[in-house]
Coordinates of C-alpha atoms in Angstrom, one line a residue:
Chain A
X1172 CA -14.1 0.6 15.9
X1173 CA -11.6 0.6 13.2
X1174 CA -11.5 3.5 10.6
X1175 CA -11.3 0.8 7.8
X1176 CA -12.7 -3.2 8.7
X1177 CA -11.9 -5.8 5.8
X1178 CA -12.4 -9.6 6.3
X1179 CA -8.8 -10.8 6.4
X1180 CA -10.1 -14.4 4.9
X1181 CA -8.6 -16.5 3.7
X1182 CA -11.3 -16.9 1.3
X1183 CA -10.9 -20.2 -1.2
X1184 CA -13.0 -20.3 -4.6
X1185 CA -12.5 -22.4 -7.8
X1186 CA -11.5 -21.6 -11.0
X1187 CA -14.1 -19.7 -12.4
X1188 CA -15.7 -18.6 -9.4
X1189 CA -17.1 -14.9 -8.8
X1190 CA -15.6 -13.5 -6.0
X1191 CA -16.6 -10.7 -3.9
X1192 CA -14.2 -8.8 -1.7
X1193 CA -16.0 -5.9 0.9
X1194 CA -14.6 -3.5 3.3
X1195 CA -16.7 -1.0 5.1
X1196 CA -15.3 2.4 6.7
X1197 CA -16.7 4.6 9.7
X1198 CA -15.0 7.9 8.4
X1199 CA -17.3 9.9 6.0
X1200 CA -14.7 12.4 4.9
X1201 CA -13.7 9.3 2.2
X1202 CA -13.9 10.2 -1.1
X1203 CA -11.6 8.2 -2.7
X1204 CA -11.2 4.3 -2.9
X1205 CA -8.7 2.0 -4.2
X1206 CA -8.4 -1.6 -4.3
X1207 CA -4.3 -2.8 -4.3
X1208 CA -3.6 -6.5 -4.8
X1209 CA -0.4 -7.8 -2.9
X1210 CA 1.3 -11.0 -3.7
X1211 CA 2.9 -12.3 -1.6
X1212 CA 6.6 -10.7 -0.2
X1213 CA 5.7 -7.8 -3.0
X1214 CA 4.4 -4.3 -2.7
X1215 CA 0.8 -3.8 -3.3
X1216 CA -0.2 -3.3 -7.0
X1217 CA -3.2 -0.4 -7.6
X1218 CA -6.1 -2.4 -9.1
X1219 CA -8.9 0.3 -9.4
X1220 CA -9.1 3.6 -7.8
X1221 CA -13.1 5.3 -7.6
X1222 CA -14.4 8.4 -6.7
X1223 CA -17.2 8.9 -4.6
X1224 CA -20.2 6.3 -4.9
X1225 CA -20.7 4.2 -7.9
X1226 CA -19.2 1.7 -9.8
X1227 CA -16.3 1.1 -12.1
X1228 CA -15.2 -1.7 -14.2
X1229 CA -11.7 -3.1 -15.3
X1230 CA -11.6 -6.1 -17.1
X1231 CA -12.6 -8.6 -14.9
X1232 CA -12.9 -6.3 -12.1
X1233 CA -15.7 -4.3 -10.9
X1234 CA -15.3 -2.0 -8.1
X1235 CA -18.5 -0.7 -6.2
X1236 CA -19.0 2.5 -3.8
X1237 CA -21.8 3.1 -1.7
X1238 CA -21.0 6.0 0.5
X1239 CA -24.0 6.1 1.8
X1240 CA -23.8 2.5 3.5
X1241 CA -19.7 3.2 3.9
X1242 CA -19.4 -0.1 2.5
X1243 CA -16.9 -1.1 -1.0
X1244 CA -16.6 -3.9 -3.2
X1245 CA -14.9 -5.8 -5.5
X1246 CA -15.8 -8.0 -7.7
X1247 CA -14.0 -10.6 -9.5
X1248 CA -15.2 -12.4 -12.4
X1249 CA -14.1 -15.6 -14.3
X1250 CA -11.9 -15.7 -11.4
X1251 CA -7.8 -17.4 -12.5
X1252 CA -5.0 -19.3 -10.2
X1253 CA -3.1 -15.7 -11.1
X1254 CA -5.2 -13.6 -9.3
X1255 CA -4.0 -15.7 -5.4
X1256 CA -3.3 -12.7 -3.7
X1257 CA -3.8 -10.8 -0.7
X1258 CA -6.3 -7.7 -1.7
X1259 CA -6.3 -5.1 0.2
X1260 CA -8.9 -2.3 0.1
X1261 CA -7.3 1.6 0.4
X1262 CA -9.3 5.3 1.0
X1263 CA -8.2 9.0 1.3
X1264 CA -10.4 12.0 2.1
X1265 CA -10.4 15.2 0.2
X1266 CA -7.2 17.0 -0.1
X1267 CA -5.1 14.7 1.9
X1268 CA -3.0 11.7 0.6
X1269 CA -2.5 9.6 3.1
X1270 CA -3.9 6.1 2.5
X1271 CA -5.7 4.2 5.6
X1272 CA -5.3 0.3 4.7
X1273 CA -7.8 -2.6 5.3
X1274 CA -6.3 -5.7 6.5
X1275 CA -6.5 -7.4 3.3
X1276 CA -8.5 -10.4 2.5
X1277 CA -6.2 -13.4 1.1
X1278 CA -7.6 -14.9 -2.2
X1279 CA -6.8 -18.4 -3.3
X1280 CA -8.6 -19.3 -6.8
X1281 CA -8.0 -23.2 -6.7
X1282 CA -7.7 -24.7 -10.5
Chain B
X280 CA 0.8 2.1 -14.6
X281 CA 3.7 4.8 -13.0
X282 CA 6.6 2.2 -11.9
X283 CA 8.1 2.9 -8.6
X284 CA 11.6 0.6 -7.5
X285 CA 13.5 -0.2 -4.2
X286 CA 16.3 -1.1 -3.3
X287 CA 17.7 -3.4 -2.1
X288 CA 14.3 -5.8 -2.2
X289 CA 16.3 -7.9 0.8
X290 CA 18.8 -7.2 3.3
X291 CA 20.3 -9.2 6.4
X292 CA 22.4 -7.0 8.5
X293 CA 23.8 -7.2 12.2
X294 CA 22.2 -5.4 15.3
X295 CA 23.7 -1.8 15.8
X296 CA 24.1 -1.5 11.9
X297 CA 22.3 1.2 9.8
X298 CA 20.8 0.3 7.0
X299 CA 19.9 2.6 3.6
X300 CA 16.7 1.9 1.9
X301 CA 16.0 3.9 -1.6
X302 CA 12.5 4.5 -3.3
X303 CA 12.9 5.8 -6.4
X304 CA 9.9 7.0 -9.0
X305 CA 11.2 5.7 -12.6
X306 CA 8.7 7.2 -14.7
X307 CA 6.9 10.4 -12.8
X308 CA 7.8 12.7 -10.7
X309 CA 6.9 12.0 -7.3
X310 CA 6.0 15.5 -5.5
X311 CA 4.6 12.7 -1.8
X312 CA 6.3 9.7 -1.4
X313 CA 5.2 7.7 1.6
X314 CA 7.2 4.8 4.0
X315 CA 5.4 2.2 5.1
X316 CA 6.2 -0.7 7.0
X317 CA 4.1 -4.4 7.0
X318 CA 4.3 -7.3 9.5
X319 CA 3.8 -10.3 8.5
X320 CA -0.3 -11.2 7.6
X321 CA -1.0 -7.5 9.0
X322 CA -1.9 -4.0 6.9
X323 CA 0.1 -1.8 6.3
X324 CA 1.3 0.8 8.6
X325 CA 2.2 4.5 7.4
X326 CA 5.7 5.5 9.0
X327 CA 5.9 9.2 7.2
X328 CA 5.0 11.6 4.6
X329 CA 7.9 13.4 2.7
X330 CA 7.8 16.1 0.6
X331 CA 10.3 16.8 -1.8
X332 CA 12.8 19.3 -0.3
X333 CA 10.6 19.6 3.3
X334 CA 11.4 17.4 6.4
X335 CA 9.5 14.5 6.6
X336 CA 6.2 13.7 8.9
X337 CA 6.5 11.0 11.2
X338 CA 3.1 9.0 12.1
X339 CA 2.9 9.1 16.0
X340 CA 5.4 6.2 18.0
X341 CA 7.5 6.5 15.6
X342 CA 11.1 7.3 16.2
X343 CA 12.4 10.5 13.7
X344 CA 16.3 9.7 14.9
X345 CA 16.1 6.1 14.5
X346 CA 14.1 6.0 10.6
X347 CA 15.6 8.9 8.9
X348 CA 13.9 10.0 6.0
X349 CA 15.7 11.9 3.1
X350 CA 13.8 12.9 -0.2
X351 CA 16.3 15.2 -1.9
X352 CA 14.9 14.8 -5.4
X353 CA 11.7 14.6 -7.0
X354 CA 12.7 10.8 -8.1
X355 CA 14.5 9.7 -5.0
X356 CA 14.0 9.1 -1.1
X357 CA 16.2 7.2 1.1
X358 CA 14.8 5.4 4.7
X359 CA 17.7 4.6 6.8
X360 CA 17.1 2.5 9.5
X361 CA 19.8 3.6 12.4
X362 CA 21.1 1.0 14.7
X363 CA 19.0 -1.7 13.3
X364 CA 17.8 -4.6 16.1
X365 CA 16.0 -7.4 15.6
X366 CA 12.7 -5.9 16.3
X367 CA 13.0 -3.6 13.6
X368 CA 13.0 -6.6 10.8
X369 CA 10.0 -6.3 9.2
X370 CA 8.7 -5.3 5.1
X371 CA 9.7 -1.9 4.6
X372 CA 7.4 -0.4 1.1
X373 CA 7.6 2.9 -0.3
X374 CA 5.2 4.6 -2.1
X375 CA 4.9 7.8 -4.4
X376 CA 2.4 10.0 -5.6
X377 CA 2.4 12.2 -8.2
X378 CA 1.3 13.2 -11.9
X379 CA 1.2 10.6 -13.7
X380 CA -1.2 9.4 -17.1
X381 CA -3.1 8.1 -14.5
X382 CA -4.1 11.3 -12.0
X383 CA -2.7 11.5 -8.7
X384 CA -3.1 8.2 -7.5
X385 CA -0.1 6.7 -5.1
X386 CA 2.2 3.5 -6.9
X387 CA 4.2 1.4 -4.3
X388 CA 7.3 0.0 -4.7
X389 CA 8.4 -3.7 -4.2
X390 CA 9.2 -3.9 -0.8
X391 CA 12.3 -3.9 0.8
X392 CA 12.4 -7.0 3.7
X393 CA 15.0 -6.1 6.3
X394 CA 16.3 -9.1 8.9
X395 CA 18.3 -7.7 11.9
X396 CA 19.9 -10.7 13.3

């Protein structure tokens, strides 16, 4: 089983559209969670970064924890044609800094 | 948010060339800064962890004398891919961490994509 499993898609929605995005993790020393969107031949861009369980909202963006499940989200709402990109879910434990990736789950938001 | 640059963002080069890739942190300074290296519709995968003014940390399989990792300054590291061949083309992204407005988080750069012909 990997560390960090994420849906890699591709997952179409229309304008408008609520989109959920999910990962789920088999390491409990994760504490911290970040969700990175990547366009497309770009680096990743840091959407939302959460500590421990519970939510946090952006914008348009939720982000969801629920250690005890090891499961994340992202939500999307009023999804746009800007926000076609490949998101990729991110988590680090306690005193370390290295990042273990999902695969990333590419979103197209048709018009 | 904390803006962190590359370059070059693109480079074609011949096989048995070396090639110089900077990361630099324009606005914070970046105590980490991390390599990574991404395939196309794959994750990405951590190459090493440098500290400024300590030798880097190589992930396991992968080669210390071939990517040679330089972070002299607490705004600049260099990756420098020795005697380049074709399997080595691939998307080459830096990242930093360090204190920024927004905490400790880690800011990635734009990607460098290297073609070894």
């Amino acid at each position: 089983q990997k560390e960090v499993e994420q849906d890699p898609g591709p997952l179409s929605v229309p304008e408008g559209a609520i989109v959920s995005l999910n990962c789920t993790y088999s390491n409990s020393a994760f504490q911290y969670f970040m969700w990175y969107r990547q366009y497309s031949r770009k680096g990743p861009e840091l959407l939302m970064y959460t500590y421990s369980s519970g939510n946090k909202e952006d914008g348009r963006f939720t982000a969801q924890v629920d250690k005890s499940s090891k499961y994340i989200s992202l939500f999307i709402r009023d999804s746009q044609p800007s926000d076609s990109a490949t998101y990729l879910c991110a988590m680090t434990g306690a005193g370390s800094y290295q990042l273990t990736f999902g695969k990333g789950t590419k979103l197209s938001v048709i018009p | 948010g904390a803006v962190v640059s590359q370059h070059p963002s693109r480079v074609i080069c011949k096989s048995g060339t070396s090639v110089k890739i900077e990361c630099r942190s324009l606005d914070f300074q970046a105590t980490t800064m991390f390599w990574y290296r991404q395939f196309p519709k794959q994750s990405l995968m951590l190459m090493a962890t440098s500290n400024e003014g300590s030798k880097a940390t190589y992930e396991q399989g992968v080669e210390k004398d071939k990517f040679l990792i330089n972070h002299a300054s607490l705004t600049l590291s260099t990756l420098t891919v020795t005697s380049a061949h074709p399997e080595d083309s691939s998307f080459y992204i830096c990242s930093a961490r360090g204190r920024t407005r927004e905490g400790n988080e880690q800011f990635f750069g734009p990607g460098t994509r290297l073609t070894v012909l």
